[in-house]
PDB file of C-alpha atoms and ligand atoms in Angstrom:
ATOM      1  CA  UNK A   1      85.831  63.606 212.028  1.00 63.00           C
ATOM      2  CA  UNK A   2      82.404  65.251 211.959  1.00 80.00           C
ATOM      3  CA  UNK A   3      80.507  65.079 215.244  1.00 92.00           C
ATOM      4  CA  UNK A   4      77.191  64.327 213.553  1.00 96.00           C
ATOM      5  CA  UNK A   5      75.724  61.724 211.216  1.00 97.00           C
ATOM      6  CA  UNK A   6      73.027  62.492 208.693  1.00 98.00           C
ATOM      7  CA  UNK A   7      70.060  60.379 209.736  1.00 98.00           C
ATOM      8  CA  UNK A   8      67.470  59.566 207.117  1.00 98.00           C
ATOM      9  CA  UNK A   9      64.374  57.501 207.941  1.00 98.00           C
ATOM     10  CA  UNK A  10      62.480  56.623 204.791  1.00 98.00           C
ATOM     11  CA  UNK A  11      59.381  54.591 203.966  1.00 98.00           C
ATOM     12  CA  UNK A  12      57.879  53.902 200.529  1.00 98.00           C
ATOM     13  CA  UNK A  13      55.481  56.819 201.146  1.00 97.00           C
ATOM     14  CA  UNK A  14      57.684  59.535 202.560  1.00 98.00           C
ATOM     15  CA  UNK A  15      60.821  60.822 204.194  1.00 98.00           C
ATOM     16  CA  UNK A  16      59.945  60.503 207.863  1.00 98.00           C
ATOM     17  CA  UNK A  17      63.047  62.284 209.110  1.00 98.00           C
ATOM     18  CA  UNK A  18      66.232  63.772 207.708  1.00 98.00           C
ATOM     19  CA  UNK A  19      68.647  65.696 209.865  1.00 96.00           C
ATOM     20  CA  UNK A  20      72.148  65.618 211.335  1.00 98.00           C
ATOM     21  CA  UNK A  21      72.132  63.761 214.664  1.00 98.00           C
ATOM     22  CA  UNK A  22      74.776  63.040 217.281  1.00 97.00           C
ATOM     23  CA  UNK A  23      73.777  59.510 218.222  1.00 97.00           C
ATOM     24  CA  UNK A  24      71.330  56.803 217.146  1.00 98.00           C
ATOM     25  CA  UNK A  25      70.089  53.849 219.176  1.00 98.00           C
ATOM     26  CA  UNK A  26      68.019  51.194 217.433  1.00 97.00           C
ATOM     27  CA  UNK A  27      67.025  47.597 218.046  1.00 97.00           C
ATOM     28  CA  UNK A  28      68.941  45.553 215.497  1.00 93.00           C
ATOM     29  CA  UNK A  29      69.061  41.841 214.754  1.00 81.00           C
ATOM     30  CA  UNK A  30      71.470  41.140 217.617  1.00 86.00           C
ATOM     31  CA  UNK A  31      69.972  43.556 220.128  1.00 94.00           C
ATOM     32  CA  UNK A  32      70.230  47.249 220.854  1.00 96.00           C
ATOM     33  CA  UNK A  33      72.855  49.091 218.869  1.00 96.00           C
ATOM     34  CA  UNK A  34      74.150  52.616 219.433  1.00 97.00           C
ATOM     35  CA  UNK A  35      75.762  54.390 216.500  1.00 97.00           C
ATOM     36  CA  UNK A  36      78.086  57.350 217.021  1.00 97.00           C
ATOM     37  CA  UNK A  37      79.991  59.291 214.338  1.00 96.00           C
ATOM     38  CA  UNK A  38      82.948  57.187 213.196  1.00 95.00           C
ATOM     39  CA  UNK A  39      81.125  53.878 213.650  1.00 95.00           C
ATOM     40  CA  UNK A  40      82.239  51.249 211.172  1.00 96.00           C
ATOM     41  CA  UNK A  41      79.919  50.807 208.176  1.00 97.00           C
ATOM     42  CA  UNK A  42      77.314  48.075 208.560  1.00 96.00           C
ATOM     43  CA  UNK A  43      73.958  46.878 207.338  1.00 97.00           C
ATOM     44  CA  UNK A  44      71.507  45.204 209.690  1.00 97.00           C
ATOM     45  CA  UNK A  45      67.851  44.364 209.904  1.00 98.00           C
ATOM     46  CA  UNK A  46      65.762  46.120 212.533  1.00 98.00           C
ATOM     47  CA  UNK A  47      63.146  44.844 214.909  1.00 96.00           C
ATOM     48  CA  UNK A  48      59.681  46.306 215.363  1.00 97.00           C
ATOM     49  CA  UNK A  49      60.581  48.711 218.129  1.00 97.00           C
ATOM     50  CA  UNK A  50      61.489  52.186 219.232  1.00 98.00           C
ATOM     51  CA  UNK A  51      64.529  54.016 217.961  1.00 98.00           C
ATOM     52  CA  UNK A  52      66.066  57.038 219.650  1.00 97.00           C
ATOM     53  CA  UNK A  53      68.399  59.700 218.346  1.00 97.00           C
ATOM     54  CA  UNK A  54      70.046  62.791 219.753  1.00 96.00           C
ATOM     55  CA  UNK A  55      69.694  66.178 218.114  1.00 94.00           C
ATOM     56  CA  UNK A  56      71.647  68.995 219.730  1.00 92.00           C
ATOM     57  CA  UNK A  57      71.764  67.057 222.969  1.00 90.00           C
ATOM     58  CA  UNK A  58      68.030  66.313 223.086  1.00 91.00           C
ATOM     59  CA  UNK A  59      66.584  62.850 222.602  1.00 93.00           C
ATOM     60  CA  UNK A  60      64.064  62.265 219.824  1.00 95.00           C
ATOM     61  CA  UNK A  61      61.989  59.112 219.448  1.00 97.00           C
ATOM     62  CA  UNK A  62      60.383  57.183 216.604  1.00 98.00           C
ATOM     63  CA  UNK A  63      58.588  53.869 216.158  1.00 98.00           C
ATOM     64  CA  UNK A  64      60.192  51.819 213.397  1.00 98.00           C
ATOM     65  CA  UNK A  65      58.212  48.852 212.163  1.00 97.00           C
ATOM     66  CA  UNK A  66      61.129  46.674 211.113  1.00 96.00           C
ATOM     67  CA  UNK A  67      63.289  47.330 208.076  1.00 97.00           C
ATOM     68  CA  UNK A  68      66.965  47.829 207.370  1.00 98.00           C
ATOM     69  CA  UNK A  69      69.570  50.177 208.793  1.00 98.00           C
ATOM     70  CA  UNK A  70      72.615  51.077 206.728  1.00 98.00           C
ATOM     71  CA  UNK A  71      75.473  52.840 208.509  1.00 98.00           C
ATOM     72  CA  UNK A  72      77.864  54.677 206.202  1.00 97.00           C
ATOM     73  CA  UNK A  73      80.799  56.936 206.950  1.00 94.00           C
ATOM     74  CA  UNK A  74      78.739  60.068 207.430  1.00 95.00           C
ATOM     75  CA  UNK A  75      75.130  58.943 207.194  1.00 97.00           C
ATOM     76  CA  UNK A  76      72.703  56.404 208.588  1.00 98.00           C
ATOM     77  CA  UNK A  77      69.746  55.360 206.458  1.00 98.00           C
ATOM     78  CA  UNK A  78      66.780  53.502 207.870  1.00 98.00           C
ATOM     79  CA  UNK A  79      64.444  51.975 205.316  1.00 98.00           C
ATOM     80  CA  UNK A  80      61.215  50.660 206.714  1.00 98.00           C
ATOM     81  CA  UNK A  81      57.757  49.877 205.374  1.00 97.00           C
ATOM     82  CA  UNK A  82      56.280  51.962 208.182  1.00 98.00           C
ATOM     83  CA  UNK A  83      57.759  54.415 210.681  1.00 98.00           C
ATOM     84  CA  UNK A  84      56.395  57.298 212.729  1.00 98.00           C
ATOM     85  CA  UNK A  85      57.958  60.001 214.862  1.00 98.00           C
ATOM     86  CA  UNK A  86      56.560  60.015 218.404  1.00 97.00           C
ATOM     87  CA  UNK A  87      54.560  63.195 217.706  1.00 96.00           C
ATOM     88  CA  UNK A  88      52.835  61.529 214.754  1.00 97.00           C
ATOM     89  CA  UNK A  89      51.575  58.596 216.777  1.00 98.00           C
ATOM     90  CA  UNK A  90      47.896  58.403 217.568  1.00 98.00           C
ATOM     91  CA  UNK A  91      48.129  56.783 220.966  1.00 97.00           C
ATOM     92  CA  UNK A  92      44.416  55.987 221.217  1.00 98.00           C
ATOM     93  CA  UNK A  93      44.575  54.150 217.883  1.00 98.00           C
ATOM     94  CA  UNK A  94      47.608  52.140 219.041  1.00 98.00           C
ATOM     95  CA  UNK A  95      45.835  51.246 222.308  1.00 98.00           C
ATOM     96  CA  UNK A  96      42.753  50.138 220.378  1.00 98.00           C
ATOM     97  CA  UNK A  97      44.918  48.095 218.013  1.00 98.00           C
ATOM     98  CA  UNK A  98      46.621  46.413 220.996  1.00 98.00           C
ATOM     99  CA  UNK A  99      43.310  45.541 222.652  1.00 97.00           C
ATOM    100  CA  UNK A 100      41.777  44.325 219.401  1.00 97.00           C
ATOM    101  CA  UNK A 101      44.753  42.133 218.551  1.00 96.00           C
ATOM    102  CA  UNK A 102      44.996  40.670 222.054  1.00 95.00           C
ATOM    103  CA  UNK A 103      41.327  39.681 221.860  1.00 94.00           C
ATOM    104  CA  UNK A 104      41.680  38.291 218.314  1.00 93.00           C
ATOM    105  CA  UNK A 105      44.798  36.321 219.178  1.00 88.00           C
ATOM    106  CA  UNK A 106      42.978  34.176 221.708  1.00 89.00           C
ATOM    107  CA  UNK A 107      40.547  33.089 218.941  1.00 90.00           C
ATOM    108  CA  UNK A 108      43.250  32.157 216.480  1.00 89.00           C
ATOM    109  CA  UNK A 109      44.595  28.662 216.041  1.00 88.00           C
ATOM    110  CA  UNK A 110      46.300  28.712 212.656  1.00 92.00           C
ATOM    111  CA  UNK A 111      50.054  29.347 213.116  1.00 93.00           C
ATOM    112  CA  UNK A 112      50.171  32.021 210.419  1.00 94.00           C
ATOM    113  CA  UNK A 113      47.213  33.851 211.944  1.00 93.00           C
ATOM    114  CA  UNK A 114      48.825  33.716 215.399  1.00 94.00           C
ATOM    115  CA  UNK A 115      52.062  35.054 213.896  1.00 94.00           C
ATOM    116  CA  UNK A 116      50.155  37.891 212.171  1.00 96.00           C
ATOM    117  CA  UNK A 117      48.575  38.778 215.522  1.00 95.00           C
ATOM    118  CA  UNK A 118      51.987  38.793 217.185  1.00 95.00           C
ATOM    119  CA  UNK A 119      53.337  41.163 214.527  1.00 96.00           C
ATOM    120  CA  UNK A 120      50.330  43.467 214.905  1.00 97.00           C
ATOM    121  CA  UNK A 121      50.807  43.421 218.672  1.00 97.00           C
ATOM    122  CA  UNK A 122      54.491  44.316 218.256  1.00 97.00           C
ATOM    123  CA  UNK A 123      53.522  47.283 216.054  1.00 98.00           C
ATOM    124  CA  UNK A 124      51.043  48.570 218.622  1.00 98.00           C
ATOM    125  CA  UNK A 125      53.533  48.066 221.479  1.00 98.00           C
ATOM    126  CA  UNK A 126      56.316  49.884 219.590  1.00 98.00           C
ATOM    127  CA  UNK A 127      53.969  52.833 218.975  1.00 98.00           C
ATOM    128  CA  UNK A 128      52.838  52.968 222.586  1.00 98.00           C
ATOM    129  CA  UNK A 129      56.446  52.807 223.804  1.00 98.00           C
ATOM    130  CA  UNK A 130      57.531  55.581 221.419  1.00 98.00           C
ATOM    131  CA  UNK A 131      54.581  57.785 222.418  1.00 97.00           C
ATOM    132  CA  UNK A 132      55.358  57.197 226.108  1.00 96.00           C
ATOM    133  CA  UNK A 133      59.074  57.967 225.720  1.00 95.00           C
ATOM    134  CA  UNK A 134      58.179  61.049 223.697  1.00 92.00           C
ATOM    135  CA  UNK A 135      55.932  62.321 226.479  1.00 91.00           C
ATOM    136  CA  UNK A 136      58.652  61.758 229.077  1.00 90.00           C
ATOM    137  CA  UNK A 137      61.059  63.694 226.894  1.00 84.00           C
ATOM    138  CA  UNK A 138      58.634  66.625 226.706  1.00 78.00           C
ATOM    139  CA  UNK A 139      58.117  66.585 230.472  1.00 81.00           C
ATOM    140  CA  UNK A 140      61.881  66.931 230.821  1.00 77.00           C
ATOM    141  CA  UNK A 141      61.636  69.950 228.526  1.00 68.00           C
ATOM    142  CA  UNK A 142      63.538  68.384 225.637  1.00 55.00           C
ATOM    143  CA  UNK A 143      62.856  68.097 221.963  1.00 49.00           C
ATOM    144  CA  UNK A 144      63.910  70.252 219.075  1.00 44.00           C
ATOM    145  CA  UNK A 145      62.337  69.675 215.727  1.00 47.00           C
TER     146      UNK A 145
HETATM  147  P1  ATP B 201      45.959  49.794 212.807  1.00 64.77           P
HETATM  148  O1  ATP B 201      45.319  48.459 213.138  1.00 64.77           O
HETATM  149  O2  ATP B 201      45.661  50.848 213.815  1.00 64.77           O
HETATM  150  O3  ATP B 201      45.731  50.240 211.363  1.00 64.77           O
HETATM  151  P2  ATP B 201      48.491  48.692 211.985  1.00 64.77           P
HETATM  152  O4  ATP B 201      49.644  48.224 212.829  1.00 64.77           O
HETATM  153  O5  ATP B 201      47.776  47.618 211.264  1.00 64.77           O
HETATM  154  O6  ATP B 201      47.543  49.554 212.923  1.00 64.77           O
HETATM  155  P3  ATP B 201      50.184  49.597 209.892  1.00 64.77           P
HETATM  156  O7  ATP B 201      49.762  48.632 208.831  1.00 64.77           O
HETATM  157  O8  ATP B 201      51.479  49.330 210.580  1.00 64.77           O
HETATM  158  O9  ATP B 201      48.997  49.771 210.956  1.00 64.77           O
HETATM  159  O10 ATP B 201      50.258  51.081 209.287  1.00 64.77           O
HETATM  160  C1  ATP B 201      49.346  51.545 208.302  1.00 64.77           C
HETATM  161  C2  ATP B 201      49.469  53.070 208.238  1.00 64.77           C
HETATM  162  O11 ATP B 201      48.861  53.638 209.389  1.00 64.77           O
HETATM  163  C3  ATP B 201      50.898  53.575 208.226  1.00 64.77           C
HETATM  164  O12 ATP B 201      50.955  54.726 207.411  1.00 64.77           O
HETATM  165  C4  ATP B 201      51.177  53.931 209.677  1.00 64.77           C
HETATM  166  O13 ATP B 201      52.141  54.976 209.766  1.00 64.77           O
HETATM  167  C5  ATP B 201      49.807  54.388 210.138  1.00 64.77           C
HETATM  168  N1  ATP B 201      49.550  54.095 211.567  1.00 64.77           N
HETATM  169  C6  ATP B 201      49.211  52.925 212.108  1.00 64.77           C
HETATM  170  N2  ATP B 201      48.975  53.031 213.420  1.00 64.77           N
HETATM  171  C7  ATP B 201      49.189  54.333 213.719  1.00 64.77           C
HETATM  172  C8  ATP B 201      49.114  55.094 214.933  1.00 64.77           C
HETATM  173  N3  ATP B 201      48.780  54.543 216.097  1.00 64.77           N
HETATM  174  N4  ATP B 201      49.397  56.410 214.867  1.00 64.77           N
HETATM  175  C9  ATP B 201      49.735  56.993 213.698  1.00 64.77           C
HETATM  176  N5  ATP B 201      49.826  56.331 212.532  1.00 64.77           N
HETATM  177  C10 ATP B 201      49.558  55.016 212.527  1.00 64.77           C
END
């Protein structure tokens, strides 16, 4: 059995990431899920959250804004409307988005509007978490890209 899985993160606009990885951890429908080579095939929806993967022993981080993860025998494909690697995240923009949405949410009464605010807040939080984890990784001297 190979000791890597080919990870592909794709959005309608671009291939965000494509590389062999040793391990993938993502937040799926039923909670956090870690995929190692040899994992049984599955398809699951993903939350708006951070995903982590190991490349040559070093942890890499991305923000995945929902979507679907398909685990095959030798590859894992993540299809999402929007996803960013930690290094692509504009932290100041995510902070601004969080503050703006928190302020807007208090003004909103319509259920759909409140839900839209909650989704926007989740996107900002996922980006901030990914950027933070990415910085910690760099401080530890990790990261190969
Ligand atoms: P904002 O209010 O800052 O636009 P948003 O959550 O509404 O945030 P999305 O609709 O999820 O943004 O994404 C629109 C595009 O902008 C996507 O291509 C996404 O990758 C990019 N994007 C959004 N926020 C950031 C960020 N903080 N850093 C880098 N790219 C971002």
